[in-house]
PDB file of C-alpha atoms and ligand atoms in Angstrom:
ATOM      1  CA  UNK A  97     151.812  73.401 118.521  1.00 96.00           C
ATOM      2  CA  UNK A  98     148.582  73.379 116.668  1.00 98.00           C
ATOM      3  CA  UNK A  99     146.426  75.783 119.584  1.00 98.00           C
ATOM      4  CA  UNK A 100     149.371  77.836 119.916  1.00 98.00           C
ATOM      5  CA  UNK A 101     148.123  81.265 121.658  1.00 94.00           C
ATOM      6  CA  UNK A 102     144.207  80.017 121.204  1.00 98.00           C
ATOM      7  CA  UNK A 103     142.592  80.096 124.413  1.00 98.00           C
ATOM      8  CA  UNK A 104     140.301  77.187 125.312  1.00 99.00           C
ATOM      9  CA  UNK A 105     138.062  76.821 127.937  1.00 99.00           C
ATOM     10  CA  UNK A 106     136.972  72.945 128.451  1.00 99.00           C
ATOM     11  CA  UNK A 107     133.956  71.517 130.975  1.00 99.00           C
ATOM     12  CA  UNK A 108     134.319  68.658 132.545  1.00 98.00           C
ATOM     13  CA  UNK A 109     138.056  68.670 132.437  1.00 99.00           C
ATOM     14  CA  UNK A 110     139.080  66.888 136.031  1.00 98.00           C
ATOM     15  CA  UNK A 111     138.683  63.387 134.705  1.00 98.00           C
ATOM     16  CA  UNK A 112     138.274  61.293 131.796  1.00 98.00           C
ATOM     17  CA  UNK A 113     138.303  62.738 128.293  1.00 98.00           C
ATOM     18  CA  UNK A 114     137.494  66.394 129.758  1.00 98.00           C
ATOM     19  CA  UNK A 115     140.865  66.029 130.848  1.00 98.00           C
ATOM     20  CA  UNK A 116     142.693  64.120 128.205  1.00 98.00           C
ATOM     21  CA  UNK A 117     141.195  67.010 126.332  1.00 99.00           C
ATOM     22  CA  UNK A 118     142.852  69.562 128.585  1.00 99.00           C
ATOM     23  CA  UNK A 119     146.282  67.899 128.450  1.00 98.00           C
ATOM     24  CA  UNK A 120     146.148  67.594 124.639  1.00 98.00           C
ATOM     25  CA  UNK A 121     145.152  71.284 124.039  1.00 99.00           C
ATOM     26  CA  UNK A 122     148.033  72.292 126.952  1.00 98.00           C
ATOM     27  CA  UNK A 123     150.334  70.411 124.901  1.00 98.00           C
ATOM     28  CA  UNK A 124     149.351  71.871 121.686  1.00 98.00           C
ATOM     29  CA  UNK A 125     150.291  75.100 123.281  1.00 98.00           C
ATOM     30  CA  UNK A 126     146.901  76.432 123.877  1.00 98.00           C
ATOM     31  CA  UNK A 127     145.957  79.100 127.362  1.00 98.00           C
ATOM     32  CA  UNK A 128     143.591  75.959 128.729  1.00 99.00           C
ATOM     33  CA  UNK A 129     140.385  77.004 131.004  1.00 99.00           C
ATOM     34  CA  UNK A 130     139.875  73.979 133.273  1.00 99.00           C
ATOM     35  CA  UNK A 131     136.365  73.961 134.411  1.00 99.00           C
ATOM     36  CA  UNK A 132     134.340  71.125 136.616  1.00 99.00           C
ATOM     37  CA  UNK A 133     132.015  71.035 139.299  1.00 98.00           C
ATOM     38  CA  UNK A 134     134.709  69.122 141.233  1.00 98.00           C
ATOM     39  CA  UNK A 135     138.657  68.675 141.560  1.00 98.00           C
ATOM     40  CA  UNK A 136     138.461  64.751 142.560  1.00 98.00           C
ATOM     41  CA  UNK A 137     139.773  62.742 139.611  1.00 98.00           C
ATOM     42  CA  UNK A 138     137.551  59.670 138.767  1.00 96.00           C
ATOM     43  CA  UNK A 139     140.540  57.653 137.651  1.00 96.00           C
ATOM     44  CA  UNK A 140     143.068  58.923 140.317  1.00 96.00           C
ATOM     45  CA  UNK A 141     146.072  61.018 140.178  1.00 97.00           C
ATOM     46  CA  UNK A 142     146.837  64.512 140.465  1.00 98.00           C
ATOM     47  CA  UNK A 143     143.728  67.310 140.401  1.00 98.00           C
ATOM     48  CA  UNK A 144     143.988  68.349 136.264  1.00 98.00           C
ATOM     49  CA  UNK A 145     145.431  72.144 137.546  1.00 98.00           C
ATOM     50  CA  UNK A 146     148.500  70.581 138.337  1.00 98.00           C
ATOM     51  CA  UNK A 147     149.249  68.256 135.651  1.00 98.00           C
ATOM     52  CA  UNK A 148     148.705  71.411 133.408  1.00 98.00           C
ATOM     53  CA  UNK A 149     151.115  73.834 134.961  1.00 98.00           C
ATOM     54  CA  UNK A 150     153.842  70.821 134.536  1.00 98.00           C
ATOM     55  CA  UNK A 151     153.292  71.430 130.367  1.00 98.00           C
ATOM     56  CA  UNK A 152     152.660  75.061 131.297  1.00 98.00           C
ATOM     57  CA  UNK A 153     152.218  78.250 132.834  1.00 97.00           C
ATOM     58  CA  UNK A 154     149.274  79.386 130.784  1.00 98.00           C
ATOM     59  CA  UNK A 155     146.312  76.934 132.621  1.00 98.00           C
ATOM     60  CA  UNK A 156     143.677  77.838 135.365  1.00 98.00           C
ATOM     61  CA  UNK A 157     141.032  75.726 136.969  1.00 99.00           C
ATOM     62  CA  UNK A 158     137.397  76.978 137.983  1.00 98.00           C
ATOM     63  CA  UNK A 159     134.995  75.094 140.109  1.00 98.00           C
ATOM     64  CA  UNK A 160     131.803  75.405 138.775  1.00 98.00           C
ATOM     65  CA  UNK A 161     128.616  73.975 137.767  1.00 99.00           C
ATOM     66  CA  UNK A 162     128.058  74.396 134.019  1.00 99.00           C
ATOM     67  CA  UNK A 163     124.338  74.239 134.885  1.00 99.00           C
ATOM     68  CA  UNK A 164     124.361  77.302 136.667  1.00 99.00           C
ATOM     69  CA  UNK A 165     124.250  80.533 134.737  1.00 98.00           C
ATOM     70  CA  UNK A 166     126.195  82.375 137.742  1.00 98.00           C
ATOM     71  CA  UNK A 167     129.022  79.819 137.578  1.00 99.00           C
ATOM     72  CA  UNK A 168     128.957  79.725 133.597  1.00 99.00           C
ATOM     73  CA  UNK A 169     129.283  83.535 133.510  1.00 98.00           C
ATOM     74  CA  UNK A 170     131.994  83.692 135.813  1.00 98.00           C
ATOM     75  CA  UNK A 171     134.414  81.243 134.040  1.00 99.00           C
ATOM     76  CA  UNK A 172     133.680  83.288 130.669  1.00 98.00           C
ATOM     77  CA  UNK A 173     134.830  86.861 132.516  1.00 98.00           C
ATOM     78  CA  UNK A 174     137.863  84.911 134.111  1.00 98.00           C
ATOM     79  CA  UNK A 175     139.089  83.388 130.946  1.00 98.00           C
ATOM     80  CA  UNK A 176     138.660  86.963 129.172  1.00 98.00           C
ATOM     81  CA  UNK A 177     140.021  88.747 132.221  1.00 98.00           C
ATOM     82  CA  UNK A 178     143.147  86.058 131.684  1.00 98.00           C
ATOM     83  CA  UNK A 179     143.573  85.619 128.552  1.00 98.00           C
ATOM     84  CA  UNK A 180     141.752  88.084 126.484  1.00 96.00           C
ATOM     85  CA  UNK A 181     140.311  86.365 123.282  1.00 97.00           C
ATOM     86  CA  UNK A 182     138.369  83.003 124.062  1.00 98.00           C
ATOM     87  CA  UNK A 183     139.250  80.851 120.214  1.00 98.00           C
ATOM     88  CA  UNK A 184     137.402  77.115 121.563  1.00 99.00           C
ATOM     89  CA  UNK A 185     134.941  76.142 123.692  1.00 99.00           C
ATOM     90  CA  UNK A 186     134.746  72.236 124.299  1.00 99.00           C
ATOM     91  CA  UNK A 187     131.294  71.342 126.041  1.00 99.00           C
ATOM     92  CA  UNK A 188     132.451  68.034 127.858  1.00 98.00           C
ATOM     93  CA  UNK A 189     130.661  68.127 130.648  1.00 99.00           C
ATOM     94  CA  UNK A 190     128.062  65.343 131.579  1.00 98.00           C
ATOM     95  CA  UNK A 191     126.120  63.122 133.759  1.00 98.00           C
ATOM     96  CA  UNK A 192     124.160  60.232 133.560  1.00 97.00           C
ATOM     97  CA  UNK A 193     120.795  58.911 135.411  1.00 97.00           C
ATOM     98  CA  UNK A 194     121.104  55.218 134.456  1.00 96.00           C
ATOM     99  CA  UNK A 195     117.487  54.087 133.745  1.00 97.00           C
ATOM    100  CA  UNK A 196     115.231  52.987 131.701  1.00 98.00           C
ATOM    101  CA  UNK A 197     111.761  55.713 130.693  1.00 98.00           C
ATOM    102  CA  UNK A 198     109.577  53.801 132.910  1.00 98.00           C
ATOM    103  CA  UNK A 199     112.092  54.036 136.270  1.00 98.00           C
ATOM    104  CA  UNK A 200     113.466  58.013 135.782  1.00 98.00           C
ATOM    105  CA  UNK A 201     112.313  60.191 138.568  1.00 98.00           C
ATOM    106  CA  UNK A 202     111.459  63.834 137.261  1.00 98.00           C
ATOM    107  CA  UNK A 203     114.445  65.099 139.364  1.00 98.00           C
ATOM    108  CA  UNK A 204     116.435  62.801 137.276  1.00 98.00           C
ATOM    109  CA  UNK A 205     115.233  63.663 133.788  1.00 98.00           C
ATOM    110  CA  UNK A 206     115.659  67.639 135.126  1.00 99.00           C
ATOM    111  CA  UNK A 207     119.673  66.975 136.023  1.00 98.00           C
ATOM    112  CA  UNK A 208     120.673  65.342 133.324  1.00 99.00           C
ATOM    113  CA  UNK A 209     119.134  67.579 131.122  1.00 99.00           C
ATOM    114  CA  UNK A 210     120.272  71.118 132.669  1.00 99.00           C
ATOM    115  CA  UNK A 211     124.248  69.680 132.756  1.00 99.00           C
ATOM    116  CA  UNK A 212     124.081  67.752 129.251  1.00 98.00           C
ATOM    117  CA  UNK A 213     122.029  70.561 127.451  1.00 98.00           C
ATOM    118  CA  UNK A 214     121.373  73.607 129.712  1.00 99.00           C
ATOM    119  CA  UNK A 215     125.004  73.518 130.521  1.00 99.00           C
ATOM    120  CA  UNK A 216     126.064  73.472 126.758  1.00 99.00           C
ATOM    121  CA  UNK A 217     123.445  76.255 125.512  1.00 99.00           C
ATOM    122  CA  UNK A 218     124.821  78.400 128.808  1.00 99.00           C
ATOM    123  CA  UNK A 219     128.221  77.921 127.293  1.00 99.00           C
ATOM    124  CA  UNK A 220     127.823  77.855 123.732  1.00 99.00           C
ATOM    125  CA  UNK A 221     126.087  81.236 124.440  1.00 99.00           C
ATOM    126  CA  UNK A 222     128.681  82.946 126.717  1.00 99.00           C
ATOM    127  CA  UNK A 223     130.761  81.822 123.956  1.00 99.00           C
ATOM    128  CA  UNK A 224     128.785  83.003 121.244  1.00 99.00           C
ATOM    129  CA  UNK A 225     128.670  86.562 122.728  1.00 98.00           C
ATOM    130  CA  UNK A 226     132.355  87.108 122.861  1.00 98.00           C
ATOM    131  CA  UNK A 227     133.293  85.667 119.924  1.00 98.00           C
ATOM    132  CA  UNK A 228     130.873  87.711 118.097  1.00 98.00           C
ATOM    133  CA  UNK A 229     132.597  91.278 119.055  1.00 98.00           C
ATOM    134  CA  UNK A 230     136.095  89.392 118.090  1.00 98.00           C
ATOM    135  CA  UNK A 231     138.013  89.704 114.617  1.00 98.00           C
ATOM    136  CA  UNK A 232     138.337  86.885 112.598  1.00 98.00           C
ATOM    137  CA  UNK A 233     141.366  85.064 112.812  1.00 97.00           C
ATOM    138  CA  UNK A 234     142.415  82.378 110.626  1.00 96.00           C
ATOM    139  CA  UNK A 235     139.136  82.508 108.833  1.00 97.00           C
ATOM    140  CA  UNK A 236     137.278  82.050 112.036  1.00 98.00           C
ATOM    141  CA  UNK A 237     135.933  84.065 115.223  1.00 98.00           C
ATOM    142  CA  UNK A 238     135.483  80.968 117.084  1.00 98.00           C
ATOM    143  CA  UNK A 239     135.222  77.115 117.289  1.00 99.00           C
ATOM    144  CA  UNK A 240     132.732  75.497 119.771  1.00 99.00           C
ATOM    145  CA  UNK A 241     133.263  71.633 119.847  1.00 99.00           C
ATOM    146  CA  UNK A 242     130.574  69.544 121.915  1.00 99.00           C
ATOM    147  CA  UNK A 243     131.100  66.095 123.259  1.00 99.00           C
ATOM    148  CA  UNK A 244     127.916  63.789 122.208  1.00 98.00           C
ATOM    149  CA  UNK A 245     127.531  60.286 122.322  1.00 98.00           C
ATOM    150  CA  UNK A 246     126.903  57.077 119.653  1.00 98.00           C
ATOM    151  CA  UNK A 247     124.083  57.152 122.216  1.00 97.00           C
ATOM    152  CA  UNK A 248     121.274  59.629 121.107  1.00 93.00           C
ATOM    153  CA  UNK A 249     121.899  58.432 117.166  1.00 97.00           C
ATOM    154  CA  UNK A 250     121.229  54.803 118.752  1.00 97.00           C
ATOM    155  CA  UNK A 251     119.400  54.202 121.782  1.00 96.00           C
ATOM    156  CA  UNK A 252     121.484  54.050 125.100  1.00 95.00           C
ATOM    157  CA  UNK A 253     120.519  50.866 126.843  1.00 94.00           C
ATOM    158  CA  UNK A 254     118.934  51.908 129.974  1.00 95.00           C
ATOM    159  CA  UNK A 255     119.858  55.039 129.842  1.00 97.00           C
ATOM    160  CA  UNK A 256     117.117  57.351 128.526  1.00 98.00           C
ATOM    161  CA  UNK A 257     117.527  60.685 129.584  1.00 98.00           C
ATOM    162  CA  UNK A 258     121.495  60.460 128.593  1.00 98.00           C
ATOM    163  CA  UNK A 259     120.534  59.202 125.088  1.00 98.00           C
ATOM    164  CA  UNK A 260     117.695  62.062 125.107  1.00 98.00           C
ATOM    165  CA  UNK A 261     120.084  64.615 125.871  1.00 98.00           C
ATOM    166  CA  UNK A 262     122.750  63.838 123.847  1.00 98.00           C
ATOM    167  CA  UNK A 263     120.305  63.594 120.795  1.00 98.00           C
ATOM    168  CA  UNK A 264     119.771  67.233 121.689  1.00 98.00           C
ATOM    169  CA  UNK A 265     123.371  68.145 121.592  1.00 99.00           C
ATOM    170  CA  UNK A 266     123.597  67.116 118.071  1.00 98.00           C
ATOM    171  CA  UNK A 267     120.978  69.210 116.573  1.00 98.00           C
ATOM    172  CA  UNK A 268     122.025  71.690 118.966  1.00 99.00           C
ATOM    173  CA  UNK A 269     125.586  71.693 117.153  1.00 99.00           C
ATOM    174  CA  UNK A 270     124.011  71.555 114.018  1.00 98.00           C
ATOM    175  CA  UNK A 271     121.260  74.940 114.710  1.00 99.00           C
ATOM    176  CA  UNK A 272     124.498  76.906 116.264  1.00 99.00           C
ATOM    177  CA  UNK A 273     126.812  75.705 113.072  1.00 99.00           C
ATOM    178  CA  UNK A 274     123.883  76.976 110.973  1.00 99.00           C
ATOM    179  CA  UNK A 275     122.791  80.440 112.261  1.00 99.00           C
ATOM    180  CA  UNK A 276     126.156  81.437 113.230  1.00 99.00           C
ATOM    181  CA  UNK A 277     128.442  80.118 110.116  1.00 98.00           C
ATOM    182  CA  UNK A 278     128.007  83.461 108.394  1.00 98.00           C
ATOM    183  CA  UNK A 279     129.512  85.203 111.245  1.00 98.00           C
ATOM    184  CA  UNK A 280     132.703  83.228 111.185  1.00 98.00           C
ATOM    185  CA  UNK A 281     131.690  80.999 114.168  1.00 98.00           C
ATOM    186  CA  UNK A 282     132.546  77.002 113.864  1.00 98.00           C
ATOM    187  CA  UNK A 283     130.489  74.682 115.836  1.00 99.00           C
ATOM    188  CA  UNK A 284     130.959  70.595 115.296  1.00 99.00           C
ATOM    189  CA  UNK A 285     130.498  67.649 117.266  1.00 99.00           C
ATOM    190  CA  UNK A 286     133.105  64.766 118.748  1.00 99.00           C
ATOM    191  CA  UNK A 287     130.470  61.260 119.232  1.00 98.00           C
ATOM    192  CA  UNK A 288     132.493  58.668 121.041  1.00 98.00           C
ATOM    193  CA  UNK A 289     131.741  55.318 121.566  1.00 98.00           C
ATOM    194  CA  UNK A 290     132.534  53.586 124.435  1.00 98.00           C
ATOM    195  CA  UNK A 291     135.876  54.569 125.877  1.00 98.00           C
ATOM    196  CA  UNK A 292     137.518  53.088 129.164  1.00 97.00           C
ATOM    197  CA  UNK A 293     138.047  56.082 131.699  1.00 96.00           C
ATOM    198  CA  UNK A 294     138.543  55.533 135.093  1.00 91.00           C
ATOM    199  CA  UNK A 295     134.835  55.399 135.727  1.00 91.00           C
ATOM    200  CA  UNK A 296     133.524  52.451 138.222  1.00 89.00           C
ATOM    201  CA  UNK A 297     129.759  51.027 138.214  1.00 91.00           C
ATOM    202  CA  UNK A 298     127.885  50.492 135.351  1.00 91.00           C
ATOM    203  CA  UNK A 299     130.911  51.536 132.879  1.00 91.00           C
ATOM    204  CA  UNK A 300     132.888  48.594 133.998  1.00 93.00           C
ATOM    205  CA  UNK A 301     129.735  46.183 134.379  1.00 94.00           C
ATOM    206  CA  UNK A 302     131.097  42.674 132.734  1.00 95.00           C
ATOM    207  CA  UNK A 303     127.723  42.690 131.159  1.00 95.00           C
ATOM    208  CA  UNK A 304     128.121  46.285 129.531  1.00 94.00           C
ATOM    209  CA  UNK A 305     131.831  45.933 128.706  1.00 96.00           C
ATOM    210  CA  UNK A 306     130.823  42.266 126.996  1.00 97.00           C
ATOM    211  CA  UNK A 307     128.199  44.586 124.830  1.00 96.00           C
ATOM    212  CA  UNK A 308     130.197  47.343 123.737  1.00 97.00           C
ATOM    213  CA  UNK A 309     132.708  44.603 122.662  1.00 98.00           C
ATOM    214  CA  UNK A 310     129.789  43.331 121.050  1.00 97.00           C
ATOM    215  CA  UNK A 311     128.954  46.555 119.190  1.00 97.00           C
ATOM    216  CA  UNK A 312     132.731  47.652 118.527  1.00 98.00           C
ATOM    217  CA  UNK A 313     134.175  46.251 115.035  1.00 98.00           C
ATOM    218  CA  UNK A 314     137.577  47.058 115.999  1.00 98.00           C
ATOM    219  CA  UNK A 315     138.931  44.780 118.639  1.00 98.00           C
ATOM    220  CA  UNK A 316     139.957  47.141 121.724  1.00 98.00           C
ATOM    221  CA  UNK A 317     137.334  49.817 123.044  1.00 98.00           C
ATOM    222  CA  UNK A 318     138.609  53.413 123.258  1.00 98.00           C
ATOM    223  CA  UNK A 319     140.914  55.747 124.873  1.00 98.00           C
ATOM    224  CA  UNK A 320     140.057  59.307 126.247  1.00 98.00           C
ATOM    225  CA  UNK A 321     143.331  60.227 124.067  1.00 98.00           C
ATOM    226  CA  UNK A 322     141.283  59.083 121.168  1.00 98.00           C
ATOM    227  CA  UNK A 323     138.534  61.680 121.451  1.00 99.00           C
ATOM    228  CA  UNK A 324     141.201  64.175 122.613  1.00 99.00           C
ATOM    229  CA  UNK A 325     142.975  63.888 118.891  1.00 98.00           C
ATOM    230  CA  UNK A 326     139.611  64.073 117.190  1.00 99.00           C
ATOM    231  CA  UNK A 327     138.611  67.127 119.344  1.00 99.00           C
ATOM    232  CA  UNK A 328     142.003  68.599 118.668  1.00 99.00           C
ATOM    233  CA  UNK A 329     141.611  68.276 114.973  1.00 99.00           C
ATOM    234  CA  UNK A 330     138.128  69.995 115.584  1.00 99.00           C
ATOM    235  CA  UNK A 331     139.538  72.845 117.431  1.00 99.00           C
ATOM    236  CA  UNK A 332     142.426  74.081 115.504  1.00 98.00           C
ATOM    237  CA  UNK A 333     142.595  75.670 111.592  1.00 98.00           C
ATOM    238  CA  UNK A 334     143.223  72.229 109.937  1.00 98.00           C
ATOM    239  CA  UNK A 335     139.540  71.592 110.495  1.00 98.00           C
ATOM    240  CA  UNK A 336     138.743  74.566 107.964  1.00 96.00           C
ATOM    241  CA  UNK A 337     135.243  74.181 105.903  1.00 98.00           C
ATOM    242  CA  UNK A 338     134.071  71.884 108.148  1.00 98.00           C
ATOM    243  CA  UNK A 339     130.435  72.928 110.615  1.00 99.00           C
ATOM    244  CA  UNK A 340     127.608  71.036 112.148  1.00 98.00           C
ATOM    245  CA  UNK A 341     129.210  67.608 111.773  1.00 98.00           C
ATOM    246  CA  UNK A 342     129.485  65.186 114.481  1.00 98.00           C
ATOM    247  CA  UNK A 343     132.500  63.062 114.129  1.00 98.00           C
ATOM    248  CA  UNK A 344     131.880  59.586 115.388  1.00 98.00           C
ATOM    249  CA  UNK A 345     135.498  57.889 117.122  1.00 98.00           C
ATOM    250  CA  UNK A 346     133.399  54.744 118.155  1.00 98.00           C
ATOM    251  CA  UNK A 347     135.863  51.981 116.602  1.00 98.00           C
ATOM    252  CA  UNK A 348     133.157  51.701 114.054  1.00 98.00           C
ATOM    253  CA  UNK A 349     130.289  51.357 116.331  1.00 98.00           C
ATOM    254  CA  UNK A 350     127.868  52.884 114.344  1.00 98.00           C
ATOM    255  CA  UNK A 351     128.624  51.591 111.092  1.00 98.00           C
ATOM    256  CA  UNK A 352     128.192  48.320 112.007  1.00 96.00           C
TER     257      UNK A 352
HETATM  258  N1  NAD B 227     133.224  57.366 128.427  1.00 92.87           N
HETATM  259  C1  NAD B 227     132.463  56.997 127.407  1.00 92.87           C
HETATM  260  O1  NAD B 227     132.396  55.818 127.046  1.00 92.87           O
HETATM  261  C2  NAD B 227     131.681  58.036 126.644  1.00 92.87           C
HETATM  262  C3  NAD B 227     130.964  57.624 125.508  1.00 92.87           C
HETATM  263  C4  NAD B 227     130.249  58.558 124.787  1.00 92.87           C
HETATM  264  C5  NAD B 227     130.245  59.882 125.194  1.00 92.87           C
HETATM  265  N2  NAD B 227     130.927  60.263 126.290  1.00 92.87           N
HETATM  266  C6  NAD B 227     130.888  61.670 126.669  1.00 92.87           C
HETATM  267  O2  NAD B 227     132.184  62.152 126.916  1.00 92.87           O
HETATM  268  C7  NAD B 227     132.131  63.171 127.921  1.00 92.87           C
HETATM  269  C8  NAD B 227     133.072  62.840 129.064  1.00 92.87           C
HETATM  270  O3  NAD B 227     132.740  61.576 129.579  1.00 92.87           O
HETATM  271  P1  NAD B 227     133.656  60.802 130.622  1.00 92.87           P
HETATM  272  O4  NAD B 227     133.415  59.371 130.372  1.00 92.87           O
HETATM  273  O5  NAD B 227     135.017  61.357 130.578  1.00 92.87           O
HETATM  274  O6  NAD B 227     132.897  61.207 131.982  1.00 92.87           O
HETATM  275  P2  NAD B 227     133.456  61.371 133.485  1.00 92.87           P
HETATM  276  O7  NAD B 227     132.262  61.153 134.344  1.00 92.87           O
HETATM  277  O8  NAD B 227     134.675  60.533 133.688  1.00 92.87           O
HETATM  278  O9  NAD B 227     133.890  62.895 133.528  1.00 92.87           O
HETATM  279  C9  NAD B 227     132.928  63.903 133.472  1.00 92.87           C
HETATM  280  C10 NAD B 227     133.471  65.121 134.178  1.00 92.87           C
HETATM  281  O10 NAD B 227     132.445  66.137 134.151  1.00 92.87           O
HETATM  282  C11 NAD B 227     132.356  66.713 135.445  1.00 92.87           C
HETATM  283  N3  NAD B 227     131.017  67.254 135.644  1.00 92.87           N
HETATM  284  C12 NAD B 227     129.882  66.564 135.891  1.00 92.87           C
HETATM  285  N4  NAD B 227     128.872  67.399 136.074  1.00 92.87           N
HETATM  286  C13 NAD B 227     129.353  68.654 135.925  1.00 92.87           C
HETATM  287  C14 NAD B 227     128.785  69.936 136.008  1.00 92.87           C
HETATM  288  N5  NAD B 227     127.480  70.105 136.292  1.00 92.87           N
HETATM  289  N6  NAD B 227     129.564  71.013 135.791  1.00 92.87           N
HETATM  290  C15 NAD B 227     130.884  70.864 135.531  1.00 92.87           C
HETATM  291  N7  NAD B 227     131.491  69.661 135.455  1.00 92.87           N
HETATM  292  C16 NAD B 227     130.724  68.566 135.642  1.00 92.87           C
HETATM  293  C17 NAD B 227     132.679  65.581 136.393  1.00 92.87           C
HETATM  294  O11 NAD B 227     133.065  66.075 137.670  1.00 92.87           O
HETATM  295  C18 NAD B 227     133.796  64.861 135.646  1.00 92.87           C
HETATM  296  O12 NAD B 227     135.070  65.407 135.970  1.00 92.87           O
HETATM  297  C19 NAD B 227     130.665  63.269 128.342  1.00 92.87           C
HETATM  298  O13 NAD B 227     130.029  64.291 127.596  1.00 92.87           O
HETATM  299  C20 NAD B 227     130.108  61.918 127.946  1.00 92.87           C
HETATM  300  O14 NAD B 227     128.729  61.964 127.727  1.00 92.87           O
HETATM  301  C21 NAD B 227     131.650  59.374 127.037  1.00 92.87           C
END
């Protein structure tokens, strides 16, 4: 029970590793904030709301766009009105406009860019706010743990305004780390590589599976539970001294 009574609020938490996050955290015994722009699971099953309330009572689900302030300021003031304290904020949340520079339209570029890095400075600031007026606990007033990419350290093949944005992530984990360490707030970064949700399209292409095979030194690709351990580790106390580092679970990816 490593989030026991730490209150979490996750984006992006109906499918994938949003919601291998969720479970993990729910499991851990944090108060999980479910938040995504949809209730449709990618990979099937039940919506993420109900496979929380199996591990327990202490979960609630908000649709909302993490690229709208109005939606991003209501799920802060329902997790405080909830829960009270809000201890981790996981920016998960993200899209993708598969293309290369030369083919994105502007509308593209503009909605990638306000869910990958509007929606995480809306959130990291909410967060920011509140855990400013809270007392420290366990050495810390806050964690904030963003969701980045190998892509944006190396270039995301046909995918530039993904890779852009996601570059952007990691120096914006690094500026919050910086200017708010002082005040007790802990900001880091998860970077996975590529890990098998239940996505379709381009994520299963044989051509893009046989390349991140390609890429991967170790011999399977990854799980969402695999980012969902190194987020975990991220959001509790063990991860104490640690800010503004992006840990890479890429199977060795980028090392090679
Ligand atoms: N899967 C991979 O191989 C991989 C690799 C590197 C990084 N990542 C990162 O991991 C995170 C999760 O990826 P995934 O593969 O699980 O993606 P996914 O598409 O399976 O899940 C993303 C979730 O975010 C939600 N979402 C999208 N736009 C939203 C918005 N505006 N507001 C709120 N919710 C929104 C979706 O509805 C979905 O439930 C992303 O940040 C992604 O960039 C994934």
């Amino acid at each position: 029970m490593r989030l026991k009574n730490k209150t979490a609020i996750i984006t992006g938490a109906s499918s994938g590793i949003g919601r291998a996050i969720a479970v993990r955290f729910m499991e851990e015994g944090a108060n999980v904030v479910a938040v995504d722009i949809s209730t449709a699971v990618v990979e099937g099953g039940a919506p993420v709301i109900e496979v929380l309330s199996a591990i327990g009572p202490n979960a609630i689900f908000i649709q909302g766009d993490v690229a709208r302030s109005e939606d991003v300021s209501h799920v802060f003031a329902e997790a405080q009105a909830r829960f009270g304290r809000l201890d981790i904020v996981v920016n998960n949340a993200a899209i993708h406009a598969p293309k290369p520079l030369a083919e994105t339209e502007e509308t593209e570029w503009d909605r990638v860019m306000d869910v990958n890095l509007k929606g995480a400075f809306l959130c990291s600031r909410a967060a920011v706010r509140i855990m400013l007026q809270q007392e420290i606990v366990a050495e810390t007033r806050g964690r904030i743990v963003n969701i980045s990419s190998q892509h944006g350290m190396v270039s995301a093949p046909g995918d530039f305004a993904y890779g852009v944005s996601k570059a952007g992530l990691v120096y914006m984990t690094k500026q919050i780390a910086a200017d708010y360490a002082a005040a007790n707030i802990i900001c880091n970064a998860v970077a996975p590589g590529k890990i098998l949700t239940g996505k379709s399209g381009r994520a299963i292409l044989p051509e893009m599976l046989e390349y991140s095979h390609k890429r991967t030194p170790m011999p399977r690709l990854g799980r969402p539970t695999d980012v969902a351990s190194a987020a975990l580790f991220l959001a509790s106390d063990e991860a104490s001294y640690i800010t503004g580092h992006n840990l890479l679970v890429d199977g060795g990816w980028m090392a090679a």
